[in-house]
Short mmCIF file of C-alpha atoms in Angstrom, two decimals:
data_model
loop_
_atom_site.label_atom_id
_atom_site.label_comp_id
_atom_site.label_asym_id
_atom_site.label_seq_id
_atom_site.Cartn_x
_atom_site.Cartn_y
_atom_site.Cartn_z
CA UNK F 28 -85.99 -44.42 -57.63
CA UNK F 29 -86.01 -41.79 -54.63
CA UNK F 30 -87.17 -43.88 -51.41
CA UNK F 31 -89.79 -41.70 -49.01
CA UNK F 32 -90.05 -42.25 -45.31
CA UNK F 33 -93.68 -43.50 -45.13
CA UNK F 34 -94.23 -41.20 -42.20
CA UNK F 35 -92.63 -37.86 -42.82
CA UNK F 36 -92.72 -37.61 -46.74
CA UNK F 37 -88.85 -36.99 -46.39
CA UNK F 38 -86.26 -38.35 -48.75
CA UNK F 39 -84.49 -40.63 -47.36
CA UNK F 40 -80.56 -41.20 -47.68
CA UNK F 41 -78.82 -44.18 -49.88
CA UNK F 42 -81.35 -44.88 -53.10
CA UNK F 43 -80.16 -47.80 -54.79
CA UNK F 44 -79.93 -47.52 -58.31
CA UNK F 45 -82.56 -49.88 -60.53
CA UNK F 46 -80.63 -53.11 -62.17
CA UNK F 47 -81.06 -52.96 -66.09
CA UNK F 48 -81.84 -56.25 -68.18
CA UNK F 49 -78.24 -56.79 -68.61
CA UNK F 50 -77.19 -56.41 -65.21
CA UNK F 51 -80.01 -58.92 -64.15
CA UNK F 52 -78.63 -61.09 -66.40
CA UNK F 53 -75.48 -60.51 -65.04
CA UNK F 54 -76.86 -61.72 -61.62
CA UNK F 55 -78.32 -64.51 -62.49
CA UNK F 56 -75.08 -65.59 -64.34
CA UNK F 57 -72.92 -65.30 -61.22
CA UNK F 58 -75.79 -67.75 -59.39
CA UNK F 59 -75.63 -69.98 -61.63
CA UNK F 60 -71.65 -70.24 -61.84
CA UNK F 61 -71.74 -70.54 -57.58
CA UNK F 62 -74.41 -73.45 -57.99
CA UNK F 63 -72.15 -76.45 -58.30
CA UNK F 64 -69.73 -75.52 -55.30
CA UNK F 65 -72.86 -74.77 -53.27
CA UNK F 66 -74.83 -77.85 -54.14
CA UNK F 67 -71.60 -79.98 -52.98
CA UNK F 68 -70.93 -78.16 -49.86
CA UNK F 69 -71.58 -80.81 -47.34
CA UNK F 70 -74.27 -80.69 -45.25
CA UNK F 71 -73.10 -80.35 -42.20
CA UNK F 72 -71.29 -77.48 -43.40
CA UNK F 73 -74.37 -75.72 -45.21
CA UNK F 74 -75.94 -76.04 -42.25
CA UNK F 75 -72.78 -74.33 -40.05
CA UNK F 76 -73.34 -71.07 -42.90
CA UNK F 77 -76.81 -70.84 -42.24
CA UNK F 78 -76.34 -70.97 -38.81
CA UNK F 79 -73.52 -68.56 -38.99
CA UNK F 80 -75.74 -65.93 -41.51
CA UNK F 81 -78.68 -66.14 -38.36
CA UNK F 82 -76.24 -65.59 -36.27
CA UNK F 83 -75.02 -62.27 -37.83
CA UNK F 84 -78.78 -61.28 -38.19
CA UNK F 85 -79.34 -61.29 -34.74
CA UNK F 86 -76.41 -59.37 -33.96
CA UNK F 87 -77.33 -57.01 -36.17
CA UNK F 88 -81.44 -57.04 -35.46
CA UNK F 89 -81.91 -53.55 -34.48
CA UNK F 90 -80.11 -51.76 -37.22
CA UNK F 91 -82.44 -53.98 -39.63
CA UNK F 92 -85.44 -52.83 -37.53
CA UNK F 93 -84.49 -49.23 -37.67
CA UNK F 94 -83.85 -49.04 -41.51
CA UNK F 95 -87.04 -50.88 -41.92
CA UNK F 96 -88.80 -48.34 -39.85
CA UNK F 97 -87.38 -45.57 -42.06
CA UNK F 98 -88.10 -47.28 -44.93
CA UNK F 99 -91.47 -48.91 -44.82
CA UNK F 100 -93.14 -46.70 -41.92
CA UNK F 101 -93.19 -50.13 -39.71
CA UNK F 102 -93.55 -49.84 -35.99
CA UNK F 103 -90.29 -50.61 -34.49
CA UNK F 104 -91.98 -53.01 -32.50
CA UNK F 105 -92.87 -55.15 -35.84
CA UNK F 106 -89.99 -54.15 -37.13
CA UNK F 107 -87.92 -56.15 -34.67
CA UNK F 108 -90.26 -59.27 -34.87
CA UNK F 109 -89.72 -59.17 -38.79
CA UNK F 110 -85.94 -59.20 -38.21
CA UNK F 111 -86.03 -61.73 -35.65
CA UNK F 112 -88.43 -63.85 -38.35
CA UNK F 113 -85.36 -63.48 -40.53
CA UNK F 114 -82.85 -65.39 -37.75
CA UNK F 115 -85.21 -68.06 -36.67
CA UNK F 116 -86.09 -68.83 -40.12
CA UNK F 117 -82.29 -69.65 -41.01
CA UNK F 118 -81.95 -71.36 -37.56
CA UNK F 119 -84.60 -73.23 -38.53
CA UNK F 120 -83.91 -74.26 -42.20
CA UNK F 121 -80.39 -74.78 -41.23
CA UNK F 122 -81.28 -78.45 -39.53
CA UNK F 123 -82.60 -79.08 -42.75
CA UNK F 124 -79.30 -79.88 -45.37
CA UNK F 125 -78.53 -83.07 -42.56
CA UNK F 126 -82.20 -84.19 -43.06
CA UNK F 127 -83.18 -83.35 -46.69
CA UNK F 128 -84.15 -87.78 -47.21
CA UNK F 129 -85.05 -89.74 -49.94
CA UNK F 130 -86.62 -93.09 -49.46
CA UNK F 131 -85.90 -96.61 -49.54
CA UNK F 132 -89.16 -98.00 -51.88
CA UNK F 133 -89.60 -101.73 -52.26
CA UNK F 134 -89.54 -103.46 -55.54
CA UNK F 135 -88.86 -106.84 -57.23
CA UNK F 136 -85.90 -107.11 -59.31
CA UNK F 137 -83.72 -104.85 -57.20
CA UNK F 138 -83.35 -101.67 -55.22
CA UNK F 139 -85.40 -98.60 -55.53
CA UNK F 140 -84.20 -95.33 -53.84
CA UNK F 141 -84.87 -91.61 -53.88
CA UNK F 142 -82.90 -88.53 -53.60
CA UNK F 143 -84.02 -84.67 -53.35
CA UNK F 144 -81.89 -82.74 -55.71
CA UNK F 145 -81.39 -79.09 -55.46
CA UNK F 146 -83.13 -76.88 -58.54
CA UNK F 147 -80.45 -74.53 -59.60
CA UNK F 148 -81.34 -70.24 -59.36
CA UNK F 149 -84.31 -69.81 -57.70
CA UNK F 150 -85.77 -66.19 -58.18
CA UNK F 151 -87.25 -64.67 -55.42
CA UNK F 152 -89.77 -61.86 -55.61
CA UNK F 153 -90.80 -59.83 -52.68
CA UNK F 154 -93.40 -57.25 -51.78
CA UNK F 155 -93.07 -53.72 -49.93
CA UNK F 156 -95.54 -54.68 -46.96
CA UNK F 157 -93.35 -56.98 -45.43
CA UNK F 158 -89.89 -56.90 -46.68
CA UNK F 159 -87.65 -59.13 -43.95
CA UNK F 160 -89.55 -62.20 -43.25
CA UNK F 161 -91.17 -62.80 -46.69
CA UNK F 162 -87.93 -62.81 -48.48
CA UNK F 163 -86.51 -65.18 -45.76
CA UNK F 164 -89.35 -67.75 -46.07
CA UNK F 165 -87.87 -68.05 -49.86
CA UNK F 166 -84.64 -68.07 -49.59
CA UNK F 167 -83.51 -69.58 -46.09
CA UNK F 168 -85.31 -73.20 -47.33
CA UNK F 169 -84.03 -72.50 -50.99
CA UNK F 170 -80.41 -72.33 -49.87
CA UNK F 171 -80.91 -75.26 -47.33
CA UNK F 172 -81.73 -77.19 -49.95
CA UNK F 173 -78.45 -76.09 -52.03
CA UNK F 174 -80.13 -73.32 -54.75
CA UNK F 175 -78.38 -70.56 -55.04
CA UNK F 176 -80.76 -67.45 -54.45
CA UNK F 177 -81.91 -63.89 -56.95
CA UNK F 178 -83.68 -61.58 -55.10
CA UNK F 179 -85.71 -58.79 -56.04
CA UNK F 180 -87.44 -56.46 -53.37
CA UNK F 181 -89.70 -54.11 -53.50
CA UNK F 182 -88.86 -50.85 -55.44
CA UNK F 183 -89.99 -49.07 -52.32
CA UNK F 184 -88.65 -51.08 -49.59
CA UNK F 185 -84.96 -52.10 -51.26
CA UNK F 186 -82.57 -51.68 -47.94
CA UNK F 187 -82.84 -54.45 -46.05
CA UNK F 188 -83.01 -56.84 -48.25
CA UNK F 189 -79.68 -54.97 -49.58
CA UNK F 190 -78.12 -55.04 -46.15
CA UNK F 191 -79.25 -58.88 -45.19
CA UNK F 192 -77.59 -59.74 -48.47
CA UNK F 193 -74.13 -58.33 -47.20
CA UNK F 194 -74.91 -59.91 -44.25
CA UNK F 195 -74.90 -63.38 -45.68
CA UNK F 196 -71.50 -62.93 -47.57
CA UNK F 197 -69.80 -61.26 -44.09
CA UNK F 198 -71.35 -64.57 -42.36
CA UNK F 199 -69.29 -66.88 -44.90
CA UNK F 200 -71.84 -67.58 -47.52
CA UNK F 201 -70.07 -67.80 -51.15
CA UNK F 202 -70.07 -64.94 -53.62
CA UNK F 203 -73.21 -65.42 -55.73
CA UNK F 204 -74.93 -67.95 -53.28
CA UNK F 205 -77.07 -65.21 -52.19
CA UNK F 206 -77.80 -62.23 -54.64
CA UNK F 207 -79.94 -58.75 -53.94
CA UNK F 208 -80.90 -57.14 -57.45
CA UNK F 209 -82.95 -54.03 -57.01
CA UNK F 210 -85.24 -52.82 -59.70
CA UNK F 211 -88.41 -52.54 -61.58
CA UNK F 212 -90.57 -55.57 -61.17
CA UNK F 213 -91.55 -54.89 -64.74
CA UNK F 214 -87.23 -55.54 -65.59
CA UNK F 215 -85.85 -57.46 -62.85
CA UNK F 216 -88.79 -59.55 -62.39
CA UNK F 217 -89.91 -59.99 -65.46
CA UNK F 218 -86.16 -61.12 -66.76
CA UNK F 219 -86.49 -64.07 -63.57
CA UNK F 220 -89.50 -65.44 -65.48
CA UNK F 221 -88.09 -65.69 -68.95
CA UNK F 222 -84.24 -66.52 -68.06
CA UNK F 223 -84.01 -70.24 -68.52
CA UNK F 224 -80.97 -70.36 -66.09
CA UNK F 225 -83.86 -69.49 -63.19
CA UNK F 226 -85.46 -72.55 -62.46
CA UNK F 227 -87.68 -71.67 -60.11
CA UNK F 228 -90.03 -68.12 -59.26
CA UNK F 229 -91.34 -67.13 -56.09
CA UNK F 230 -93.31 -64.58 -55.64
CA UNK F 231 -95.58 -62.47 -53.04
CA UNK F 232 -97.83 -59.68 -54.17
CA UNK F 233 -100.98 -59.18 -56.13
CA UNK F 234 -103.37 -61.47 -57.51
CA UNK F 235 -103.17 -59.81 -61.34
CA UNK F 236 -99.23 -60.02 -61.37
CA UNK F 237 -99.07 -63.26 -59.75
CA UNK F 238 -101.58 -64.74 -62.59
CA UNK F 239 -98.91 -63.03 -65.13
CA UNK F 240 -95.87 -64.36 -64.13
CA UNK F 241 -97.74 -68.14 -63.89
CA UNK F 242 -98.25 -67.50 -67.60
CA UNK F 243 -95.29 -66.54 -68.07
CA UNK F 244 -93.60 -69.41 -65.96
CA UNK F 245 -95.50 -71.78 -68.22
CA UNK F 246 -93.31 -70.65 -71.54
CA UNK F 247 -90.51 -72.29 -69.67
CA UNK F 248 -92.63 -75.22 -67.85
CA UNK F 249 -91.02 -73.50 -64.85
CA UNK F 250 -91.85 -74.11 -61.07
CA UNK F 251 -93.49 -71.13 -59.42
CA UNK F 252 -95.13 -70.59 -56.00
CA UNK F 253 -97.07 -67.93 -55.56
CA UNK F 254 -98.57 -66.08 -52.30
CA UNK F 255 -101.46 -63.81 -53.55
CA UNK F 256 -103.98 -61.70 -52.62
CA UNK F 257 -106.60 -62.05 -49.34
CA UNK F 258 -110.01 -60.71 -48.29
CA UNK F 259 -109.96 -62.84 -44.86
CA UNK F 260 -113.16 -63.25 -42.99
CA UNK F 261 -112.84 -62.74 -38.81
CA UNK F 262 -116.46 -65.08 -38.04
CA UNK F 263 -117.57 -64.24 -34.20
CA UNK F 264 -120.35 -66.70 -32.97
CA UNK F 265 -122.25 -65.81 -30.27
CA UNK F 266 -121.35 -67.53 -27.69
CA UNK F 267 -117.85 -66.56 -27.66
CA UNK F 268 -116.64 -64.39 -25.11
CA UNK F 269 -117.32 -60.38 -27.37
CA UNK F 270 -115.66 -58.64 -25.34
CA UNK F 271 -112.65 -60.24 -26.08
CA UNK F 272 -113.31 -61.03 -29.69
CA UNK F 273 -113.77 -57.40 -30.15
CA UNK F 274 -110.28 -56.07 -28.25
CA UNK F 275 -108.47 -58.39 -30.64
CA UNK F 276 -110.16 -57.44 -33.62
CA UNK F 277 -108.32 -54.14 -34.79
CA UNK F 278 -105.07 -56.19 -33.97
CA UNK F 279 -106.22 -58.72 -36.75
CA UNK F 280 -106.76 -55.96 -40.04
CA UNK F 281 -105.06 -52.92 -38.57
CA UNK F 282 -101.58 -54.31 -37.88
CA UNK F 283 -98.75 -52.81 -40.76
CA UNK F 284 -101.99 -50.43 -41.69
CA UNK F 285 -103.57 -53.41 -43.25
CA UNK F 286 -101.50 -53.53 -45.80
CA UNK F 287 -101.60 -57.71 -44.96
CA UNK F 288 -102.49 -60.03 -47.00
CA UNK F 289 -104.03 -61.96 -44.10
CA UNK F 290 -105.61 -59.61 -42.92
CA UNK F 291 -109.22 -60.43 -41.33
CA UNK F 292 -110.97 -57.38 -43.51
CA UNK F 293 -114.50 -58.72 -43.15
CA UNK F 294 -115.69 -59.14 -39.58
CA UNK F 295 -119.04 -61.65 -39.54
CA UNK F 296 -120.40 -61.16 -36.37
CA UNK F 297 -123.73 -63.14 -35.23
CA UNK F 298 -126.50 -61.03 -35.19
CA UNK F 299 -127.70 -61.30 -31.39
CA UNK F 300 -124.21 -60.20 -30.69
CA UNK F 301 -123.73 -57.68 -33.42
CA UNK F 302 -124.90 -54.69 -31.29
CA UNK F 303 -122.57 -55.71 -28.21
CA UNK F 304 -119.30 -56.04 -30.65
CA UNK F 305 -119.79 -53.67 -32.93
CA UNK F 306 -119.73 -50.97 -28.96
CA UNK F 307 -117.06 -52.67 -28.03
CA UNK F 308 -114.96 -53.03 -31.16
CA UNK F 309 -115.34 -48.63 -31.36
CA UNK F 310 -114.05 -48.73 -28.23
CA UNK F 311 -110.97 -50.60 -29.36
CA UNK F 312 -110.15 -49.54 -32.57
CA UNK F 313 -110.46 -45.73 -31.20
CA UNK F 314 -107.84 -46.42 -28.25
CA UNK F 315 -105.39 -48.17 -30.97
CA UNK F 316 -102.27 -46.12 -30.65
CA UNK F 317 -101.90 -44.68 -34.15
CA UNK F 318 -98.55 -42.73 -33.31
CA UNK F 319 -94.99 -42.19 -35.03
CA UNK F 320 -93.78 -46.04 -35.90
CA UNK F 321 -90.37 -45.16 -34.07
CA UNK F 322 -92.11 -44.80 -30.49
CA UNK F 323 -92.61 -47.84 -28.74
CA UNK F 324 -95.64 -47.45 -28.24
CA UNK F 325 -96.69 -47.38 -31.49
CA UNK F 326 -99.26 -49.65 -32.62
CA UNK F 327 -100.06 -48.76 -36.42
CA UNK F 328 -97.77 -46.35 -38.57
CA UNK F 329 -98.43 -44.67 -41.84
CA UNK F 330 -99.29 -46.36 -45.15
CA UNK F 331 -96.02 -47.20 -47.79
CA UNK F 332 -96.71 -44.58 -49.99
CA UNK F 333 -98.93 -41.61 -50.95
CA UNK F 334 -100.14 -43.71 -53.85
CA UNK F 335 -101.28 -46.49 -52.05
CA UNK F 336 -102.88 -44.02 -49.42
CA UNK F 337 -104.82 -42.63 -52.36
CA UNK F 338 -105.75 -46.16 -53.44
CA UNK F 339 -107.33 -46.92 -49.75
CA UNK F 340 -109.23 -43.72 -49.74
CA UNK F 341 -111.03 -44.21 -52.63
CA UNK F 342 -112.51 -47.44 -51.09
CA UNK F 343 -114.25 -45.11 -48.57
CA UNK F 344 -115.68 -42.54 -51.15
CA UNK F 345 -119.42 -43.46 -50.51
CA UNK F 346 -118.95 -46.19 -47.91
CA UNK F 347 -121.14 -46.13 -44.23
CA UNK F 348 -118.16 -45.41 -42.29
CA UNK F 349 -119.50 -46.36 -38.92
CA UNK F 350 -116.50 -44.56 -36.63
CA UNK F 351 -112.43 -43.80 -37.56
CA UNK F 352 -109.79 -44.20 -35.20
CA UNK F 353 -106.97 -41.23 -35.22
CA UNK F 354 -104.26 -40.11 -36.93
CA UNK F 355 -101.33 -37.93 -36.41
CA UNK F 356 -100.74 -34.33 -37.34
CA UNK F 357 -98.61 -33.23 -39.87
CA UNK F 358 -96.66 -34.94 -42.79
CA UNK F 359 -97.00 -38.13 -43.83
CA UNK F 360 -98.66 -41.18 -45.68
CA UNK F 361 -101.35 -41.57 -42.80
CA UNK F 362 -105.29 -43.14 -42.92
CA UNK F 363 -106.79 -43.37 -39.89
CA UNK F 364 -108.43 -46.80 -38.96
CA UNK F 365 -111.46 -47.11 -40.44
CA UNK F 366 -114.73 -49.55 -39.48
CA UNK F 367 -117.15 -49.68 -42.19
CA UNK F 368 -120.86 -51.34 -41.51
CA UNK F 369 -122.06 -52.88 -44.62
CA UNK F 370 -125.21 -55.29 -45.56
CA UNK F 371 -124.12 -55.19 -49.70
CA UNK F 372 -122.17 -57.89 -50.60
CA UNK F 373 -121.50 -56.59 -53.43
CA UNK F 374 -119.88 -53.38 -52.22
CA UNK F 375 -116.14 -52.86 -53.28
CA UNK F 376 -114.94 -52.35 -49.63
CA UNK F 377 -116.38 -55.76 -49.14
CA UNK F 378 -115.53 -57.64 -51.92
CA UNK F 379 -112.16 -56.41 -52.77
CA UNK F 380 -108.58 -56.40 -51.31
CA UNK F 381 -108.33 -53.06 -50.09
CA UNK F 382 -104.66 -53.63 -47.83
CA UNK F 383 -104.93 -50.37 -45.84
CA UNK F 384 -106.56 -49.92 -42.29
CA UNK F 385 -110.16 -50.35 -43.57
CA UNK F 386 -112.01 -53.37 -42.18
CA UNK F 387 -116.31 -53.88 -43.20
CA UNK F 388 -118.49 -55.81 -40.43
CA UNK F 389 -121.49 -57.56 -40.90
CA UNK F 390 -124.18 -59.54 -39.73
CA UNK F 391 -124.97 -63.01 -40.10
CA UNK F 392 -127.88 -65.36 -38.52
CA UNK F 393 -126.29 -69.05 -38.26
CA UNK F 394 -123.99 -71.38 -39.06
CA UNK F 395 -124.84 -72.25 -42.86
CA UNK F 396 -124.69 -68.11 -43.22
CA UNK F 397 -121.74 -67.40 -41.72
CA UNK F 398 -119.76 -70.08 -44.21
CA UNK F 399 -121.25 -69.27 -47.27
CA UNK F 400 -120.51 -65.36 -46.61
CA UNK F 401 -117.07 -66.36 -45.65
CA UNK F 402 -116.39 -68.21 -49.10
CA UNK F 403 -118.16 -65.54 -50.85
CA UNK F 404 -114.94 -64.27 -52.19
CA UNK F 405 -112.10 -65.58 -55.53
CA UNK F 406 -109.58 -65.38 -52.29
CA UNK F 407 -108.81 -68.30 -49.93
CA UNK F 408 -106.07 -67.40 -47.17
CA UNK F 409 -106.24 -67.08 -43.72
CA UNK F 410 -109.20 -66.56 -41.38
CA UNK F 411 -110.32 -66.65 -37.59
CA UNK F 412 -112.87 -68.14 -35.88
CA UNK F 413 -114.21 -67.31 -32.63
CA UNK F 414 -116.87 -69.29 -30.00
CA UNK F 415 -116.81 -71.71 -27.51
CA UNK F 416 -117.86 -74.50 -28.86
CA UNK F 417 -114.59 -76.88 -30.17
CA UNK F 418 -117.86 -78.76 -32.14
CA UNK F 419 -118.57 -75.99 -34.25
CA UNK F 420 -114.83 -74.33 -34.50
CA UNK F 421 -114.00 -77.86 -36.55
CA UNK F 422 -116.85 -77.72 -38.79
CA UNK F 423 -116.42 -74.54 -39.95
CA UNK F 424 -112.89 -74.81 -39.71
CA UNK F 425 -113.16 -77.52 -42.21
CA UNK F 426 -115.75 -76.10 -44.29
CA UNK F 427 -114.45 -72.41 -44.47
CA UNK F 428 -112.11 -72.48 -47.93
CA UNK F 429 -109.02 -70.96 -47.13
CA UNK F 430 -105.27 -72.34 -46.19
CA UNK F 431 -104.81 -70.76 -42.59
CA UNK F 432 -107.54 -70.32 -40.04
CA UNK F 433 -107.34 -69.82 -36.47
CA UNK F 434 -109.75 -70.41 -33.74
CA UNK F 435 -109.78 -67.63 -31.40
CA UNK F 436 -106.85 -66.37 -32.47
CA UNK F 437 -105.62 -64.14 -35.36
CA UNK F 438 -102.13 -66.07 -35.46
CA UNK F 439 -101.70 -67.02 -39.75
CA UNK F 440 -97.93 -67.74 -39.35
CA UNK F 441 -95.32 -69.82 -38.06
CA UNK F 442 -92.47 -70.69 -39.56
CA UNK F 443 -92.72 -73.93 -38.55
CA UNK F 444 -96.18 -74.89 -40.21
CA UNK F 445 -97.12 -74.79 -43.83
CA UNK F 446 -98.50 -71.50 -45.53
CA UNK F 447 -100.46 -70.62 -48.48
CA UNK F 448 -103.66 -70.13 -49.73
CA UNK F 449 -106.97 -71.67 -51.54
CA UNK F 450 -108.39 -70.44 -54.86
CA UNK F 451 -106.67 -67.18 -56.39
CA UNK F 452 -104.69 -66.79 -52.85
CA UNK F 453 -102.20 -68.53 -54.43
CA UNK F 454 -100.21 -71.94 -55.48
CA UNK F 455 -98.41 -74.11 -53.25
CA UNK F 456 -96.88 -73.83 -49.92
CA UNK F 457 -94.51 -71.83 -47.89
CA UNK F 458 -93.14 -72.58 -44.55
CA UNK F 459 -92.95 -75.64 -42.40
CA UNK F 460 -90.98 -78.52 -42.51
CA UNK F 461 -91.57 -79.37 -46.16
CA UNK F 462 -90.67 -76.58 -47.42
CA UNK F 463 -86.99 -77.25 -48.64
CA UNK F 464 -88.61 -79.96 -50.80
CA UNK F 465 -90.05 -77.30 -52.54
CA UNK F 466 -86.89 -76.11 -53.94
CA UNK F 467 -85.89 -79.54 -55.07
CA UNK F 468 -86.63 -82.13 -57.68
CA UNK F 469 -86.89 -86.07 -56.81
CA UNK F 470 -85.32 -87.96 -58.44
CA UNK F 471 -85.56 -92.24 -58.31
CA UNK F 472 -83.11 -94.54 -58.88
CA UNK F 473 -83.58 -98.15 -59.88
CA UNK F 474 -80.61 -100.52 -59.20
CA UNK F 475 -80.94 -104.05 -60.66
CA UNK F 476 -80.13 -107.21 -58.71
#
């Protein structure tokens, strides 16, 4: 496949070529051959590699930022926090081969204890929007836990996954501990869901896929996590301070051109303030710096690819567009941010995951309203909440159904807290400090008096 830089519609240099069945399975072989030696590598000394690899990673943080950049049309800016997601994720996975415990459970008769025992190959499937830190949240706690690791990015955003991958081996990491296999999600990934030597899939991306490779999991009564799709609500009471809730707004659905799948792409706003937000969010969104992703400045680039540009467009084909945002001149995959005013439920724009720089506001009257609109939806994973009143922030924290909210705040992730979503947002967890146990089956021992 012929990359395209997002903003320019040029070729870019360096294509990797697609991995055929055979070569996949070629992959996967050499993972599982490693497995053994890196299961028994001590932990101190896993921990001293992953260390090492985060290490390397930061040294090399803005050539990853550039290619990425390049490649996906990021703003350097995110670019560089995406990178740096990469290096404090193995910093912080790498305390976790020292402190991966079982338990001491009592019992008559004898001694009961438990140990968490690495899976084998994990396969590892990653999306275009953010390439860096979604493949490290799979495979910096799968190797801490002593997996060995397949992954397969995006067929549009391949390099640098390719180049992190030669970063781990430079850093010390065994041949095969760590393997990048570009290619067709329809080969690669599809062969990491019926190998039997891959005992685990992750994967990040769309709803209908993800719901495909579950069934497909289930052949093998294989593990899977899945991150999935999002139509996040952004709820703004009243007495919060608008002017404020508004500024952040475009920050919440317009960052990587929406193409999140946390982003907060409803906006429920209460009606007394609706008139006072909706100003001030035009304001906002039309002084968002929508500029080449290489400036510094930049604060939104282009969309991945003319496809999913055309994709985004056609939400807007008979939508009230209440006011745009701008664009630049010229070549490119570019959609200008777009606020959309809608009172139809029902509407596409509403209902739908539309991942590009369109976000639909609406009206609500109280408290009841406001939930019920916000769990109006099949998705369930992130969401903000803004007002003054820590009361009513809890309660409809707690009654909202999704697996990351914020109150007043748009932050969804840390890599240091759990992540994952409700209902068709997905199935299990990413993240935090449990996450190693993810990759890992318990196993209890019983030892007789």
């Amino acid at each position: 496949m012929i990359l395209i830089n997002p903003s320019t519609g040029a070729e870019l240099d360096g294509s990797p070529a697609s991995a055929s069945v055979d070569e996949a399975d070629a992959v996967i072989a050499r993972a599982h051959d490693a497995f053994p030696a890196w299961r028994d590598v001590a932990p101190g000394e896993r921990a001293r590699l992953l260390r090492a690899f985060a290490a390397l990673v930061d040294e090399h943080l803005e050539e990853l930022a550039q290619l990425e950049v390049l490649n996906a049309g990021h703003t350097i800016g995110n670019a560089r926090w995406e990178a740096g997601n990469v290096r404090d994720c193995l910093n912080y996975y790498s305390a976790a081969p020292e402190r991966l415990f079982g338990r001491q459970i009592p019992v008559a008769g004898g001694t009961d204890v438990t140990f968490h025992e690495p899976l084998g190959v994990v396969g590892i499937i990653v999306p275009w929007n953010f390439p860096m830190p979604i493949a490290a949240w799979g495979f910096a706690p799968a190797l801490a836990a002593g997996n060995t690791v397949v992954l397969k990015p995006a067929e549009l955003t391949p390099l640098t996954a390719i180049r992190i991958g030669e970063l781990a081996v430079e850093a010390g990491l065994p041949e095969g501990v760590l393997n990048i296999v570009p290619g067709k999600g329809s080969v690669v990934g599809e062969r990491f869901v019926t190998h039997p030597l891959v005992r685990k899939v992750c994967f990040t991306g769309s709803t209908t896929v993800g719901k495909k490779i579950m069934a497909g999991c289930a052949d093998q009564v294989k593990r899977v996590t899945l991150e999935l799709g999002g139509k996040s609500a952004n709820i703004v009471f009243a007495d919060t301070d608008v002017a404020a809730a508004a500024a952040g707004a475009p920050y919440a659905v317009f960052d990587n051109a929406g193409q999140d799948c946390c982003a907060r792409s409803r906006i429920l706003v209460q009606r007394s303030a609706y008139d006072e937000f909706v100003g001030r969010l035009e304001t906002a969104v039309k002084a968002l710096r929508v500029i080449d992703p290489a400036d510094e400045q930049s604060e939104m680039g282009p969309l991945v690819s003319a496809g999913q540009r055309d994709s985004v467009q056609a939400y807007l084909d008979g939508a009230s567009v209440a006011f745009t945002g701008s664009v630049p001149d010229g070549p490119g995959w570019w959609l200008p941010p777009t606020v959309v005013e809608s009172t139809d439920t029902t509407e596409a724009v509403w209902r739908e995951e539309v991942f590009g720089p369109v976000v639909a506001v609406m009206a609500f009257d109280d408290e009841d309203e406001a939930v019920a609109l916000a769990n109006d939806t099949e998705y369930g994973l992130s969401g903000s909440i803004f007002t003054s009143d820590v009361g009513r922030a809890l309660r409809v924290a707690r009654r909202v159904e999704a697996g990351n909210l914020s109150v007043n705040s748009h932050s969804s992730v840390r890599y240091w807290t759990p992540f994952g979503g409700y209902k068709q947002s997905g199935l299990g967890r990413e993240l935090g400090p449990d996450a190693p146990n993810a990759f890992t089956e318990e196993k209890n021992v019983f030892i007789a008096h």
